[in-house]
Each structure stands twice: as C-alpha cells, then as structure tokens.
Short mmCIF file of the C-alpha atoms (twelve columns), coordinates in Angstrom:
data_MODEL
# 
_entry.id   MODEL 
# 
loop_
_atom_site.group_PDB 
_atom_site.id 
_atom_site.type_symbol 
_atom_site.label_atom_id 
_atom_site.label_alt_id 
_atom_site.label_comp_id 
_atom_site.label_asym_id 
_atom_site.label_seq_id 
_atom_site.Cartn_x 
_atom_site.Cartn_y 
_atom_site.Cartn_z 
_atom_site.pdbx_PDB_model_num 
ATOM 1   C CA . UNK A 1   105.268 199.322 -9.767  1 
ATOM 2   C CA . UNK A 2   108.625 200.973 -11.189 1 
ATOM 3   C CA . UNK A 3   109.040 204.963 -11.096 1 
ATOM 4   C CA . UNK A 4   109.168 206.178 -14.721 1 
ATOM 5   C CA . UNK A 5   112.727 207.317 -15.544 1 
ATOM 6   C CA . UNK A 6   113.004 210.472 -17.125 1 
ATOM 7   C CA . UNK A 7   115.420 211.336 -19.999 1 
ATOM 8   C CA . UNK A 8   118.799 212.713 -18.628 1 
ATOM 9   C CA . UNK A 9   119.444 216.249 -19.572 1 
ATOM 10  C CA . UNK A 10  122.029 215.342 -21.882 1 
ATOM 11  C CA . UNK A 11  119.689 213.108 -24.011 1 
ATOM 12  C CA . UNK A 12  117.050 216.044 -23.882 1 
ATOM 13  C CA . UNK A 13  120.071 218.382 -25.532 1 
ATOM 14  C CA . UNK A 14  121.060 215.590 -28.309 1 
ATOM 15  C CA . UNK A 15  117.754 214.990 -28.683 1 
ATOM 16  C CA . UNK A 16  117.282 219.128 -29.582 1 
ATOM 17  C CA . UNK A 17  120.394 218.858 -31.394 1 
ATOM 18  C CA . UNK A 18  119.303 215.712 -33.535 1 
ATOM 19  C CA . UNK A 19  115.614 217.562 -34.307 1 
ATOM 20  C CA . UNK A 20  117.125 220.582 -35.453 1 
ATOM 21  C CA . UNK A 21  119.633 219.117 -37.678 1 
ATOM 22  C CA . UNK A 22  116.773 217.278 -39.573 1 
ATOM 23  C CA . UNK A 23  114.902 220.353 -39.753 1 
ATOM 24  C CA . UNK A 24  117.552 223.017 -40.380 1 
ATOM 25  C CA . UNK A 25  118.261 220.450 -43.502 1 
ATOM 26  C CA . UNK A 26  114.754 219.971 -44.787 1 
ATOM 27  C CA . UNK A 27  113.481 223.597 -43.977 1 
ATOM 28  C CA . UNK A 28  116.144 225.630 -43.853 1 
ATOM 29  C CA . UNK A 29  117.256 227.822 -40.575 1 
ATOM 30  C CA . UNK A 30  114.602 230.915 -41.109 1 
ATOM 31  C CA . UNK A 31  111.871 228.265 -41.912 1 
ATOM 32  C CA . UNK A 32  112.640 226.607 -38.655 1 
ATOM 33  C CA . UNK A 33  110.453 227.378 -35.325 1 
ATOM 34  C CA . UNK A 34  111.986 226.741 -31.804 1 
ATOM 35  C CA . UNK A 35  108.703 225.491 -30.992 1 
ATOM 36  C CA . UNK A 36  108.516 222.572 -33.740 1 
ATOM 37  C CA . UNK A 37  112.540 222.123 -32.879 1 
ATOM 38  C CA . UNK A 38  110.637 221.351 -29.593 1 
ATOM 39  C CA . UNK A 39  108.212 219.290 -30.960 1 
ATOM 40  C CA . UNK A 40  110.427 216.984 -33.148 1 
ATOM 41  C CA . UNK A 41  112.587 216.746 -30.161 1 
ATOM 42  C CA . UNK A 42  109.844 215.598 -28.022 1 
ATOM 43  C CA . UNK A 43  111.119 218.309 -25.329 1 
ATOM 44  C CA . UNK A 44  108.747 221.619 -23.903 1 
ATOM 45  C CA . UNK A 45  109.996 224.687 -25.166 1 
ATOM 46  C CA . UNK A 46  111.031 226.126 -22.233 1 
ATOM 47  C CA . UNK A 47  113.490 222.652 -22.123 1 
ATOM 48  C CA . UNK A 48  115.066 223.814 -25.597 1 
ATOM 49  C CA . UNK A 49  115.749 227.545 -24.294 1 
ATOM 50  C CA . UNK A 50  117.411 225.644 -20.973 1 
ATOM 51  C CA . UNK A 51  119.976 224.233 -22.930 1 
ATOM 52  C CA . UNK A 52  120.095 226.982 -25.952 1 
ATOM 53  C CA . UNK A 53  119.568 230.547 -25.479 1 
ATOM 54  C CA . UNK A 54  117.992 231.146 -29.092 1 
ATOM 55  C CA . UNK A 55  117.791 229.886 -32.276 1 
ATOM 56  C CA . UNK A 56  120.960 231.089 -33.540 1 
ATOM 57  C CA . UNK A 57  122.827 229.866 -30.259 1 
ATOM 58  C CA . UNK A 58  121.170 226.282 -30.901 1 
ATOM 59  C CA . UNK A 59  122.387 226.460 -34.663 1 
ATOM 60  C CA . UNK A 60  126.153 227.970 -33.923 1 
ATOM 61  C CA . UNK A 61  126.382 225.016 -31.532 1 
ATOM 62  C CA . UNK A 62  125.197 222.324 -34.387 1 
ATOM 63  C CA . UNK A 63  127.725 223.535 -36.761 1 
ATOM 64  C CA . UNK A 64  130.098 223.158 -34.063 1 
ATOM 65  C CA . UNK A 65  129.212 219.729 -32.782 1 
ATOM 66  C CA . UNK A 66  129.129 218.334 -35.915 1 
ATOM 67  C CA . UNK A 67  132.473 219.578 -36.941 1 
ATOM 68  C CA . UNK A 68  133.552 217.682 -34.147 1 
ATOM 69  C CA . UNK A 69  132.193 214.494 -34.952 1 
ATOM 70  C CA . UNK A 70  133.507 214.908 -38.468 1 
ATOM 71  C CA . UNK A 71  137.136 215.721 -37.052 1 
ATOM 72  C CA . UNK A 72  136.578 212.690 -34.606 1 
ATOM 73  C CA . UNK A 73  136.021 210.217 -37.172 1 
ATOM 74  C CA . UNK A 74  138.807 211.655 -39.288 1 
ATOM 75  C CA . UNK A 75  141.479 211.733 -36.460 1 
ATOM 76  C CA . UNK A 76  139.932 208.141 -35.961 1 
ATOM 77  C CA . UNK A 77  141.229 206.778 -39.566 1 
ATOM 78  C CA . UNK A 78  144.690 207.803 -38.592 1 
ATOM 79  C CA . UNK A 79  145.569 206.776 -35.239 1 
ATOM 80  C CA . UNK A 80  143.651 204.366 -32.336 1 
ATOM 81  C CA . UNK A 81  145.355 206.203 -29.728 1 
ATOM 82  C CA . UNK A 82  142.922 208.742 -28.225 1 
ATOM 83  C CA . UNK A 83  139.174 208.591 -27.823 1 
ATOM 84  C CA . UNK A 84  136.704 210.649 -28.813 1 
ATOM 85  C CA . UNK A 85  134.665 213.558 -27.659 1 
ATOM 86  C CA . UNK A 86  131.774 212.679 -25.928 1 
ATOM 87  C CA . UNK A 87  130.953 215.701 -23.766 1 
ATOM 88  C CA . UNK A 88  127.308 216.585 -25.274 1 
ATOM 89  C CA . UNK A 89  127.471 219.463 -22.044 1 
ATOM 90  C CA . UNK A 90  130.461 220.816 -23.012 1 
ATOM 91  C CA . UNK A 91  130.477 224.881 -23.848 1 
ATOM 92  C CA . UNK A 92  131.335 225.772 -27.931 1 
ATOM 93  C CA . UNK A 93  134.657 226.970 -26.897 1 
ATOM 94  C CA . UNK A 94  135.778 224.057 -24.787 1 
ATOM 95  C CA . UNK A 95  134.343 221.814 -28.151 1 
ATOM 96  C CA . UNK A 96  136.533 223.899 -30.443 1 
ATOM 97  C CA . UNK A 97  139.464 223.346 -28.514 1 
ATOM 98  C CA . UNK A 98  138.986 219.676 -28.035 1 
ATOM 99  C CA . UNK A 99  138.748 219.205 -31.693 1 
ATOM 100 C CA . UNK A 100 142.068 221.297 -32.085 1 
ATOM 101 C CA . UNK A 101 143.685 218.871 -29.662 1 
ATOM 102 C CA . UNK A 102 142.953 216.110 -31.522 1 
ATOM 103 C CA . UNK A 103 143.794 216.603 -34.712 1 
ATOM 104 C CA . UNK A 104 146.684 218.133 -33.831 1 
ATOM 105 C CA . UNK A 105 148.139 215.528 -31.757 1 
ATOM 106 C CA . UNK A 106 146.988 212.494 -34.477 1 
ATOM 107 C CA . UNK A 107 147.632 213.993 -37.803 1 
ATOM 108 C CA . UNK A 108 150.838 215.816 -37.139 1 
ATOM 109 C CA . UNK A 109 153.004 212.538 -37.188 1 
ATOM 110 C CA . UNK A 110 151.566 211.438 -40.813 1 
ATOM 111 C CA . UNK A 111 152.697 214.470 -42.319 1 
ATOM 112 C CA . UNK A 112 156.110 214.170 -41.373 1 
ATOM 113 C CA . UNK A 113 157.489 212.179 -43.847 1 
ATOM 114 C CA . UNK A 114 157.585 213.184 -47.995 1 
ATOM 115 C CA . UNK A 115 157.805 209.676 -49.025 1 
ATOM 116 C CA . UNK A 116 154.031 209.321 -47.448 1 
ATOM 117 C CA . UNK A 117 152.544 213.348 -47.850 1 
ATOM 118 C CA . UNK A 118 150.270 212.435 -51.058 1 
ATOM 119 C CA . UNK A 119 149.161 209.123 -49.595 1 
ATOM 120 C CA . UNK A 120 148.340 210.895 -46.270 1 
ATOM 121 C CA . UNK A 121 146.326 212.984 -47.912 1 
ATOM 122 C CA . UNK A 122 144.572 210.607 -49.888 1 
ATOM 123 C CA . UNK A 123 143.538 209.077 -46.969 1 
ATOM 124 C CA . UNK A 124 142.164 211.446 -45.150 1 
ATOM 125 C CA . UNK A 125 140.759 212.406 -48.530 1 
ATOM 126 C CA . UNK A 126 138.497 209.696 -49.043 1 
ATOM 127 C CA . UNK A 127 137.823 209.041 -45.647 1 
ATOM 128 C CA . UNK A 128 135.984 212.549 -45.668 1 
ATOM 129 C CA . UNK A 129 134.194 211.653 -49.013 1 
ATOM 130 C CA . UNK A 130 133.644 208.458 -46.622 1 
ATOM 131 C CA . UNK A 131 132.422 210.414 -44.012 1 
ATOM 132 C CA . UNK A 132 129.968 212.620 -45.594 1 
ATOM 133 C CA . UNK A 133 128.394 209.582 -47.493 1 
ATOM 134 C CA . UNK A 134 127.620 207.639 -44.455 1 
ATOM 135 C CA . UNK A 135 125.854 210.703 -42.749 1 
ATOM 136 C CA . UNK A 136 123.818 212.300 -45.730 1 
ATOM 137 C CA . UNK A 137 121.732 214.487 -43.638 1 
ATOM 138 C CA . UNK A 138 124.961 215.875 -41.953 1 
ATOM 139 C CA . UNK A 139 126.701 216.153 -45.076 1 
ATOM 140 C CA . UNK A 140 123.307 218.610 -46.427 1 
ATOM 141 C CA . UNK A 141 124.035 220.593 -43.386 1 
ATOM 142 C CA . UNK A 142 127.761 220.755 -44.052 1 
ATOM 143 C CA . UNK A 143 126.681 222.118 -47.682 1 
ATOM 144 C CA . UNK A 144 123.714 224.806 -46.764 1 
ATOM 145 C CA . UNK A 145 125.663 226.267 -43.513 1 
ATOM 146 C CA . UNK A 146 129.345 225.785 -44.152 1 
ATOM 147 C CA . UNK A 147 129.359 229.551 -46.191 1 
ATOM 148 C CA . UNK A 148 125.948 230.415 -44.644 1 
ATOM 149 C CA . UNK A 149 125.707 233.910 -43.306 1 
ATOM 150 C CA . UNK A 150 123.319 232.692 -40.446 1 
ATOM 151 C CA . UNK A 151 126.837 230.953 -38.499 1 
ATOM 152 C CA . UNK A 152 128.491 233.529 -36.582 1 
ATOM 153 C CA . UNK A 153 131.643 234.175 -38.599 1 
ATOM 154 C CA . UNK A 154 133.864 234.301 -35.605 1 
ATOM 155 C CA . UNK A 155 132.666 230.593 -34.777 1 
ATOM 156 C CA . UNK A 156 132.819 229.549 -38.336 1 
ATOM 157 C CA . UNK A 157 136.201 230.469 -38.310 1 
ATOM 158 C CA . UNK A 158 137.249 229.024 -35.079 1 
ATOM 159 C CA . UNK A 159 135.809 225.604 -35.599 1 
ATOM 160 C CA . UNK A 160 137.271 225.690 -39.752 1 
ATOM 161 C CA . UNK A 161 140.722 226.629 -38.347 1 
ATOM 162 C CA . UNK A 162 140.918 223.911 -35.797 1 
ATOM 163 C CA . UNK A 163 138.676 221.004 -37.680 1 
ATOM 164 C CA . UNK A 164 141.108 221.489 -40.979 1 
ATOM 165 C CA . UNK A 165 144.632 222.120 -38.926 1 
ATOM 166 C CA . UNK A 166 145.812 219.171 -39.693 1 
ATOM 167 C CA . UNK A 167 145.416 220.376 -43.373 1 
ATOM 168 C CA . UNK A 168 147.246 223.361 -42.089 1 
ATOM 169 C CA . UNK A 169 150.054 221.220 -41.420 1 
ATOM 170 C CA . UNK A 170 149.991 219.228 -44.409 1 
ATOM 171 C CA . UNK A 171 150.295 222.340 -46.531 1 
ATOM 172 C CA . UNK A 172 152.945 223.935 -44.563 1 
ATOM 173 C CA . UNK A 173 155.244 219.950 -44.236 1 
ATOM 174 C CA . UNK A 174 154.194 220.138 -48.243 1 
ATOM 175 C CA . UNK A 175 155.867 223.746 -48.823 1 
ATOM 176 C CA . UNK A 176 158.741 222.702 -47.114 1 
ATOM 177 C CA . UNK A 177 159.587 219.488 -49.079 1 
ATOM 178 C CA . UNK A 178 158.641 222.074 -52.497 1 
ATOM 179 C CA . UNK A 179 156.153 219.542 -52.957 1 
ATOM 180 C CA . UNK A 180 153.361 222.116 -52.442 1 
ATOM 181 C CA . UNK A 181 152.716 225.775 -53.850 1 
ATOM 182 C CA . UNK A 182 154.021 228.625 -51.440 1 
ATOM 183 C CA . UNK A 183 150.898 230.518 -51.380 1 
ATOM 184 C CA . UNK A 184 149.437 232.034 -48.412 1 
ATOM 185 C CA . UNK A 185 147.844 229.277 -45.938 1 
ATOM 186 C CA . UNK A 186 144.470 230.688 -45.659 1 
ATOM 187 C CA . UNK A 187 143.858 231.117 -49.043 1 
ATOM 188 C CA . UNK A 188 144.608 227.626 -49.443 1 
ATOM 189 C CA . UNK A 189 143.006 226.338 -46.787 1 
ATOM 190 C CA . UNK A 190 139.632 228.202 -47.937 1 
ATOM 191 C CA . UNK A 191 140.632 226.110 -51.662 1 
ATOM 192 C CA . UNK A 192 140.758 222.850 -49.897 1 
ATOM 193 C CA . UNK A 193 137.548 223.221 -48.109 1 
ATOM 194 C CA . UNK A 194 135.818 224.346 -51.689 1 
ATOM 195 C CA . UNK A 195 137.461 221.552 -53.228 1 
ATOM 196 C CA . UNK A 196 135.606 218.984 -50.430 1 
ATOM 197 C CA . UNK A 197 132.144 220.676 -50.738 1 
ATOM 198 C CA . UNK A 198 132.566 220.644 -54.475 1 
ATOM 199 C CA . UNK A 199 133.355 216.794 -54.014 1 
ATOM 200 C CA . UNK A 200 130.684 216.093 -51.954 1 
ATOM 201 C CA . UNK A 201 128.017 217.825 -53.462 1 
ATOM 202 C CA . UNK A 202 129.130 215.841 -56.719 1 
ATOM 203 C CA . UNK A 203 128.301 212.679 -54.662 1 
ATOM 204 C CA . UNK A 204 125.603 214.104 -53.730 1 
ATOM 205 C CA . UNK A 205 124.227 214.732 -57.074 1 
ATOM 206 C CA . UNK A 206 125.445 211.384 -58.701 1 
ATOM 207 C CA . UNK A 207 125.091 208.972 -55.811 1 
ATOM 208 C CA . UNK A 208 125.719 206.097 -58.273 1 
ATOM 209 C CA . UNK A 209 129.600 207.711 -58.759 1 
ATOM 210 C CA . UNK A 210 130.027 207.679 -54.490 1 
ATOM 211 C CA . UNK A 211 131.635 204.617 -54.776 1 
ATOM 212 C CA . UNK A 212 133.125 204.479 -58.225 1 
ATOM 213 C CA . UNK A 213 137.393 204.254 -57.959 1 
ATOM 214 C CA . UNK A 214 137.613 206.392 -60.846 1 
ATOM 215 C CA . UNK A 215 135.752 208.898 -59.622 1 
ATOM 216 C CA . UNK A 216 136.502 209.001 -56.169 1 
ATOM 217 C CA . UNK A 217 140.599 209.285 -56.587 1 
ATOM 218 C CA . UNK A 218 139.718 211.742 -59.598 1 
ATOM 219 C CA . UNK A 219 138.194 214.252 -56.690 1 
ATOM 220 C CA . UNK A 220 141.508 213.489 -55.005 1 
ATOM 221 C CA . UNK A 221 143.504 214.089 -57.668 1 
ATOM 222 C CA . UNK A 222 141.804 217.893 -58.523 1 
ATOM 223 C CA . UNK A 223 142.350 218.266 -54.855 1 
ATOM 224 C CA . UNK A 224 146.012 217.544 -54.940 1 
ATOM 225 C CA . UNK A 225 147.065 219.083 -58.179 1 
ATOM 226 C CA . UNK A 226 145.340 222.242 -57.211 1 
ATOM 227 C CA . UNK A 227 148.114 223.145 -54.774 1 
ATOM 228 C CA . UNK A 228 151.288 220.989 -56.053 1 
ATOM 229 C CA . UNK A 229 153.528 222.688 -57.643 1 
# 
C-alpha cells in the first residue's frame, strides 16, 4: 500500500496565497478571518501563521506576488530571453528586487529608439489591459488594494516603483526625444497607473468593450496624450 504524500510546503503557501486572494476580493481584507483563509486553503491555522506572521503580513505579500506575476507576463510580451520568477519561498524584498531586475533588463532596449516609443508603449499597453482581462479576480484585487490604506505604504511603493520602471524609463527616453512632457517622474508615474486602473475598471464595467479595437486603442490613446507634449 503507497504512503500518502503530503503537500510540499510551497503548495501549502500558494495554496494560502490563492484562498486569500479569492477572499480578500469577495469579502474584503477586514471581512476576512485567518481562520476561513485556513479553511479555503485547506491548511490548519497554525500552517497559515508558519508561512505568514498575520493577516496584514499575508496580504502585503499578495500585493507583492501578484505584482510580480503581472510584471512577469509583461516583461514576457517583450523579450523571450529570461524566465520567470518562480520562487513561491522567496522573502518580499528579494520578490521586489527580482521584479526590478526584470523589467529593467527587458524593457530598457524597447525604449531606446523614437521611431518605436509610442508603439512600445502601446504594446505594453494592451498587453496590461490583456493581462488584467485574463485574470479577473486578480485584476479586482489590483483595483480594491492598489490605493488601499491596509498595504503598507513603504511596500506599496517599493513594488509600484520597480513593477512600473520600465514606465520610468519610457517617460524619461520620451522627455529626452521632447516627445513627452517634462514634468516630474513621480507625478507621472502616479498618472499612468490612474490611467490603467481607470482602463481596467472600464473593462471591468463594460466587459462587452474588453475586446472592442476602438475602445481598447482609445484607452491607449488617453494614456498617451496625457503626457505628450
């Protein structure tokens, strides 16, 4: 008779990570228990405070992770060169800089020509819309905790800065060429990522638009001409 093999600790954390997503979505954060985190997850308890010290550690490190996965699909679109992040046991500030890696190192080289800036960004444009329609619970989570007060700000900052540098660098390659208005960085870089929750909560709302041409280089456009000069 064959030994019954128990879930690896890793699959117990994604399996944490995947209940609380669903439930941080559908009930909100202060609505959410540990213990029916727990439950969903099919874990004990005392399994969930193994991997995450509280409630608000277990959320900081969703908003985190899933930032990544949205920076690994994007990086992804643009180059076939490097793989993605897999390490589910990796600490938040090892995750933050592996996204910064990435994007930095597959998005820089796209940006470097004027002839290609506005289609560069139009691809990674709608490959975000993409994104966020092909994970609709994820994207929900992206719109109730992106500007939620319950993510540590230092984190949300952190993981912002690195997921969008390669917006960073589009910006500053765009100022350069005079293509792009020479205001400060962060304050655009807070515009773009209003301008993509605006977008996506549009989809969102009018699911039958999601795929519409029109609409979907429309968003682009708003984006665009909100910081050309």
């Amino acid at each position: 008779m064959s030994a019954t093999v128990k879930p690896a600790a890793t699959d117990k954390k994604q399996a944490i990570l995947d209940g609380a997503l669903q439930l941080f979505v559908d009930q909100g954060f202060h609505g959410t228990s540990t213990a029916s985190i727990a439950k969903t997850a099919g874990v004990a308890t005392g399994t969930l405070f193994h991997h995450f010290p509280s409630k608000e550690a277990l959320l900081n490190h969703l908003f985190v992770v899933v930032k990544q996965e949205f920076a690994d699909s994007l990086t992804h679109s643009m180059t076939q060169s490097l793989s993605p992040i897999n390490d589910k046991e990796a600490s938040l500030e090892q995750l933050i800089t592996d996204i910064d890696f990435h994007t930095s190192n597959s998005i820089s080289a796209d940006v470097n020509n004027a002839a290609t800036l506005k289609s560069s960004a139009n691809k990674l444009w709608q490959h975000a819309i993409d994104w966020a329609l092909l994970n609709p619970t994820k994207q929900k989570f992206f719109l109730q905790f992106s500007l939620s007060s319950d993510i540590d700000p230092e984190i949300r900052s952190q993981a912002m800065n690195s997921i969008l540098h390669f917006i960073i660098e589009l910006i500053a390659k765009g100022q350069q060429l005079n293509i792009i208005a020479d205001f400060p960085i962060t304050l655009m870089l807070e515009n773009c990522h209003g301008q993509y929750l605006a977008a996506i909560r549009y989809f969102t709302d009018n699911p039958q638009w999601g795929h519409d041409k029109v609409h979907r280089e429309a968003s682009f456009e708003l984006f665009w001409r909100s910081m050309k000069l």
